Short mmCIF file of C-alpha atoms in Angstrom, two decimals:
data_model
loop_
_atom_site.label_atom_id
_atom_site.label_comp_id
_atom_site.label_asym_id
_atom_site.label_seq_id
_atom_site.Cartn_x
_atom_site.Cartn_y
_atom_site.Cartn_z
CA UNK E 1 14.82 19.09 -2.43
CA UNK E 2 16.84 18.11 -5.48
CA UNK E 3 15.29 16.37 -8.45
CA UNK E 4 17.61 13.44 -7.72
CA UNK E 5 16.11 12.92 -4.26
CA UNK E 6 12.59 13.18 -5.62
CA UNK E 7 13.25 10.18 -7.87
CA UNK E 8 14.95 7.77 -5.45
CA UNK E 9 13.92 5.98 -2.30
CA UNK E 10 10.54 5.71 -0.64
CA UNK E 11 7.74 8.13 -1.43
CA UNK E 12 6.20 9.74 1.63
CA UNK E 13 3.07 7.53 1.44
CA UNK E 14 5.32 4.45 1.15
CA UNK E 15 7.34 5.61 4.13
CA UNK E 16 4.16 6.24 6.12
CA UNK E 17 3.12 2.65 5.41
CA UNK E 18 6.55 1.45 6.56
CA UNK E 19 6.28 3.40 9.82
CA UNK E 20 2.80 1.99 10.42
CA UNK E 21 4.17 -1.56 10.14
CA UNK E 22 6.50 -0.93 13.09
CA UNK E 23 3.74 0.30 15.39
CA UNK E 24 2.70 -2.57 17.61
CA UNK E 25 -0.83 -3.78 18.25
CA UNK E 26 -2.40 -1.98 21.20
CA UNK E 27 -0.02 0.98 21.19
CA UNK E 28 -1.17 4.53 21.92
CA UNK E 29 0.65 6.73 19.39
CA UNK E 30 0.82 10.48 18.82
CA UNK E 31 1.25 11.68 15.22
CA UNK E 32 2.97 15.05 14.97
CA UNK E 33 2.03 17.87 12.62
CA UNK E 34 3.00 17.54 8.95
CA UNK E 35 4.34 14.35 7.37
CA UNK E 36 3.66 12.10 10.40
CA UNK E 37 -0.11 12.56 9.95
CA UNK E 38 0.15 10.40 6.80
CA UNK E 39 0.63 7.35 9.03
CA UNK E 40 -3.06 7.43 10.01
CA UNK E 41 -3.98 6.43 6.45
CA UNK E 42 -1.80 3.30 6.47
CA UNK E 43 -2.56 1.45 9.70
CA UNK E 44 -2.74 -2.24 8.66
CA UNK E 45 -6.15 -3.91 8.69
CA UNK E 46 -6.72 -5.81 11.92
CA UNK E 47 -4.05 -3.92 13.86
CA UNK E 48 -5.37 -1.78 16.71
CA UNK E 49 -3.29 1.38 17.00
CA UNK E 50 -4.95 4.11 19.08
CA UNK E 51 -3.88 7.45 17.58
CA UNK E 52 -3.62 10.55 19.77
CA UNK E 53 -3.60 14.26 18.91
CA UNK E 54 -2.50 16.80 21.52
CA UNK E 55 -5.44 19.11 20.86
CA UNK E 56 -7.61 16.54 22.66
CA UNK E 57 -8.41 13.53 20.48
CA UNK E 58 -7.97 9.80 20.93
CA UNK E 59 -8.87 7.20 18.31
CA UNK E 60 -8.11 9.10 15.11
CA UNK E 61 -8.86 7.37 11.82
CA UNK E 62 -7.70 8.08 8.26
CA UNK E 63 -8.29 11.39 6.54
CA UNK E 64 -11.89 11.88 5.33
CA UNK E 65 -12.80 11.59 1.67
CA UNK E 66 -13.02 14.90 -0.22
CA UNK E 67 -16.34 16.54 0.55
CA UNK E 68 -16.78 14.51 3.75
CA UNK E 69 -14.72 16.82 5.99
CA UNK E 70 -16.12 17.93 9.35
CA UNK E 71 -14.22 21.10 10.27
CA UNK E 72 -15.24 20.70 13.90
CA UNK E 73 -13.09 17.55 13.94
CA UNK E 74 -9.44 18.40 13.23
CA UNK E 75 -6.00 17.32 14.41
CA UNK E 76 -3.34 19.54 16.02
CA UNK E 77 -2.35 20.80 12.57
CA UNK E 78 -5.96 21.88 11.91
CA UNK E 79 -6.39 19.18 9.24
CA UNK E 80 -9.75 17.37 9.04
CA UNK E 81 -9.70 13.84 10.42
CA UNK E 82 -12.08 10.99 11.15
CA UNK E 83 -12.71 9.33 14.49
CA UNK E 84 -12.79 5.54 14.82
CA UNK E 85 -15.56 3.77 16.77
CA UNK E 86 -14.81 4.25 20.46
CA UNK E 87 -12.80 7.41 19.80
CA UNK E 88 -13.12 10.41 22.09
CA UNK E 89 -12.37 14.12 22.35
CA UNK E 90 -11.59 16.01 25.53
CA UNK E 91 -9.80 19.09 26.88
CA UNK E 92 -6.24 19.92 25.89
CA UNK E 93 -5.22 19.83 29.56
CA UNK E 94 -6.35 16.20 29.78
CA UNK E 95 -4.51 15.46 26.56
CA UNK E 96 -1.24 16.81 27.96
CA UNK E 97 -1.82 14.91 31.21
CA UNK E 98 -1.78 11.73 29.09
CA UNK E 99 1.48 12.83 27.44
CA UNK E 100 3.23 13.96 30.60
CA UNK E 101 1.98 10.94 32.51
CA UNK E 102 3.90 8.59 30.23
CA UNK E 103 0.83 6.96 28.69
CA UNK E 104 1.94 7.17 25.04
CA UNK E 105 3.83 4.19 23.66
CA UNK E 106 5.31 6.23 20.81
CA UNK E 107 5.36 9.65 19.19
CA UNK E 108 5.98 10.00 15.46
CA UNK E 109 7.37 13.47 14.80
CA UNK E 110 9.07 15.56 12.14
CA UNK E 111 12.49 17.19 12.48
CA UNK E 112 14.72 19.96 11.15
CA UNK E 113 17.82 18.24 12.53
CA UNK E 114 18.70 15.15 14.55
CA UNK E 115 22.15 14.38 15.95
CA UNK E 116 24.01 11.08 16.13
CA UNK E 117 23.14 11.04 19.85
CA UNK E 118 19.39 11.40 19.26
CA UNK E 119 19.19 15.12 20.04
CA UNK E 120 16.17 16.64 18.30
CA UNK E 121 15.79 20.12 16.80
CA UNK E 122 12.28 20.59 15.45
CA UNK E 123 10.97 24.06 16.21
CA UNK E 124 13.16 26.82 14.80
CA UNK E 125 15.24 27.19 11.64
CA UNK E 126 18.41 29.31 11.48
CA UNK E 127 17.75 33.04 11.23
CA UNK E 128 13.99 32.50 11.68
CA UNK E 129 12.34 35.24 13.71
CA UNK E 130 9.38 33.06 14.67
CA UNK E 131 9.14 29.62 16.21
CA UNK E 132 7.89 27.85 19.31
CA UNK E 133 8.55 24.45 20.80
CA UNK E 134 4.86 23.69 21.34
CA UNK E 135 3.83 20.17 22.31
CA UNK E 136 6.94 18.52 20.86
CA UNK E 137 8.87 19.18 24.06
CA UNK E 138 6.25 17.31 26.10
CA UNK E 139 5.91 14.50 23.56
CA UNK E 140 9.63 13.80 23.36
CA UNK E 141 9.98 13.82 27.15
CA UNK E 142 6.81 11.88 27.92
CA UNK E 143 6.54 9.22 25.20
CA UNK E 144 8.12 5.80 25.67
CA UNK E 145 9.57 5.93 22.14
CA UNK E 146 10.27 8.74 19.69
CA UNK E 147 10.28 7.98 15.96
CA UNK E 148 11.17 10.63 13.37
CA UNK E 149 9.46 10.73 9.96
CA UNK E 150 11.28 13.07 7.57
CA UNK E 151 13.13 13.68 4.34
CA UNK E 152 16.79 12.67 4.62
CA UNK E 153 18.02 16.11 3.52
CA UNK E 154 16.65 19.60 3.02
CA UNK E 155 17.68 22.51 0.81
CA UNK E 156 19.96 23.53 3.71
CA UNK E 157 21.83 20.22 3.61
CA UNK E 158 21.88 16.98 5.65
CA UNK E 159 19.33 16.74 8.45
CA UNK E 160 21.20 13.97 10.30
CA UNK E 161 24.31 15.55 11.83
CA UNK E 162 27.01 14.96 14.42
CA UNK E 163 25.84 17.90 16.57
CA UNK E 164 22.64 19.92 16.14
CA UNK E 165 23.23 23.56 15.25
CA UNK E 166 19.56 24.54 15.53
CA UNK E 167 17.82 25.19 18.88
CA UNK E 168 17.08 21.87 20.56
CA UNK E 169 13.62 20.55 21.32
CA UNK E 170 14.90 17.78 23.61
CA UNK E 171 18.34 16.17 23.99
CA UNK E 172 18.92 12.43 23.46
CA UNK E 173 15.28 11.52 22.94
CA UNK E 174 15.11 9.92 19.46
CA UNK E 175 14.98 6.14 19.12
CA UNK E 176 14.53 5.63 15.36
CA UNK E 177 14.72 7.75 12.21
CA UNK E 178 12.63 7.02 9.10
CA UNK E 179 13.64 8.89 5.94
CA UNK E 180 13.01 8.50 2.23
CA UNK E 181 16.41 6.76 2.00
CA UNK E 182 16.77 4.57 5.09
CA UNK E 183 15.59 3.46 8.50
CA UNK E 184 18.19 4.20 11.18
CA UNK E 185 18.31 3.33 14.87
CA UNK E 186 19.94 5.67 17.38
CA UNK E 187 22.03 3.46 19.69
CA UNK E 188 24.69 3.91 22.34
CA UNK E 189 27.22 2.85 19.71
CA UNK E 190 26.04 5.35 17.12
CA UNK E 191 23.64 5.45 14.16
CA UNK E 192 22.78 1.97 12.90
CA UNK E 193 21.25 1.54 9.44
CA UNK E 194 18.55 -1.14 9.63
CA UNK E 195 16.98 -0.89 6.20
CA UNK E 196 17.65 0.83 2.88
CA UNK E 197 14.98 2.06 0.48
CA UNK E 198 14.70 0.40 -2.95
CA UNK E 199 17.58 1.36 -5.23
CA UNK E 200 19.57 3.00 -2.41
CA UNK E 201 23.04 1.92 -1.30
CA UNK E 202 24.67 2.43 2.08
CA UNK E 203 27.31 4.63 0.46
CA UNK E 204 24.61 6.84 -1.07
CA UNK E 205 23.03 7.36 2.36
CA UNK E 206 26.36 8.06 4.05
CA UNK E 207 27.21 10.74 1.48
CA UNK E 208 23.99 12.54 2.44
CA UNK E 209 24.48 12.18 6.18
CA UNK E 210 26.71 14.52 8.21
CA UNK E 211 27.37 11.89 10.89
CA UNK E 212 29.01 8.45 10.73
CA UNK E 213 26.71 5.51 10.04
CA UNK E 214 27.12 1.83 10.82
CA UNK E 215 25.59 -1.15 9.03
CA UNK E 216 23.31 -3.48 10.96
CA UNK E 217 24.36 -7.14 10.71
CA UNK E 218 20.98 -7.99 9.17
CA UNK E 219 20.70 -4.93 6.93
CA UNK E 220 17.66 -5.11 4.64
CA UNK E 221 18.07 -3.69 1.18
CA UNK E 222 16.26 -3.92 -2.11
CA UNK E 223 17.97 -3.15 -5.41
CA UNK E 224 15.82 -3.00 -8.56
CA UNK E 225 13.05 -4.95 -6.91
CA UNK E 226 15.22 -7.86 -5.70
CA UNK E 227 15.43 -8.51 -1.96
CA UNK E 228 19.07 -9.07 -0.94
#
């Protein structure tokens, strides 16, 4: 990532908080490996979001304080987690039955690439000799909504493209994209920018996106701390 991108837009904790705001009360939500796990730390007080991990956990809480980790209690990325009151753990087969049965209201996942049509590539980089789809294929097919949580670009270039060039996880599955620069909906009419990060313009985002973007009629933007 360039130094420029490190200094502009939402930080990853800020973006996690923004994603958490859009999760509705009572939803069952899977958090994918990597950046999406940050969302668990920012669920608003008083909002009941039941977090799911495909290794067989329901009711995840925020990350434990340093020194309070229980390494028998980890998420799918083998990171230590806490369990909220009423939480449960069970077999992985039961966990995937929940996913494949359509019981998850949303999945928050990472991505290597996403196309303007909502195609997702999340399991193998170009020229990589290793890679596996894993649970992402089930999550994108079985969840009612798929939200992506990612950096807008990588060292390889834009991550939002017209057509994915990496191996696909699932075609036309993504509903919304959250990046450090913007929040973008995938619609039948194309990619619709809903919200811009502080200090970011639409033109700045378009320059870093390899697919055409459209502006939502009620676009939210914040320039130098002033809501416009």
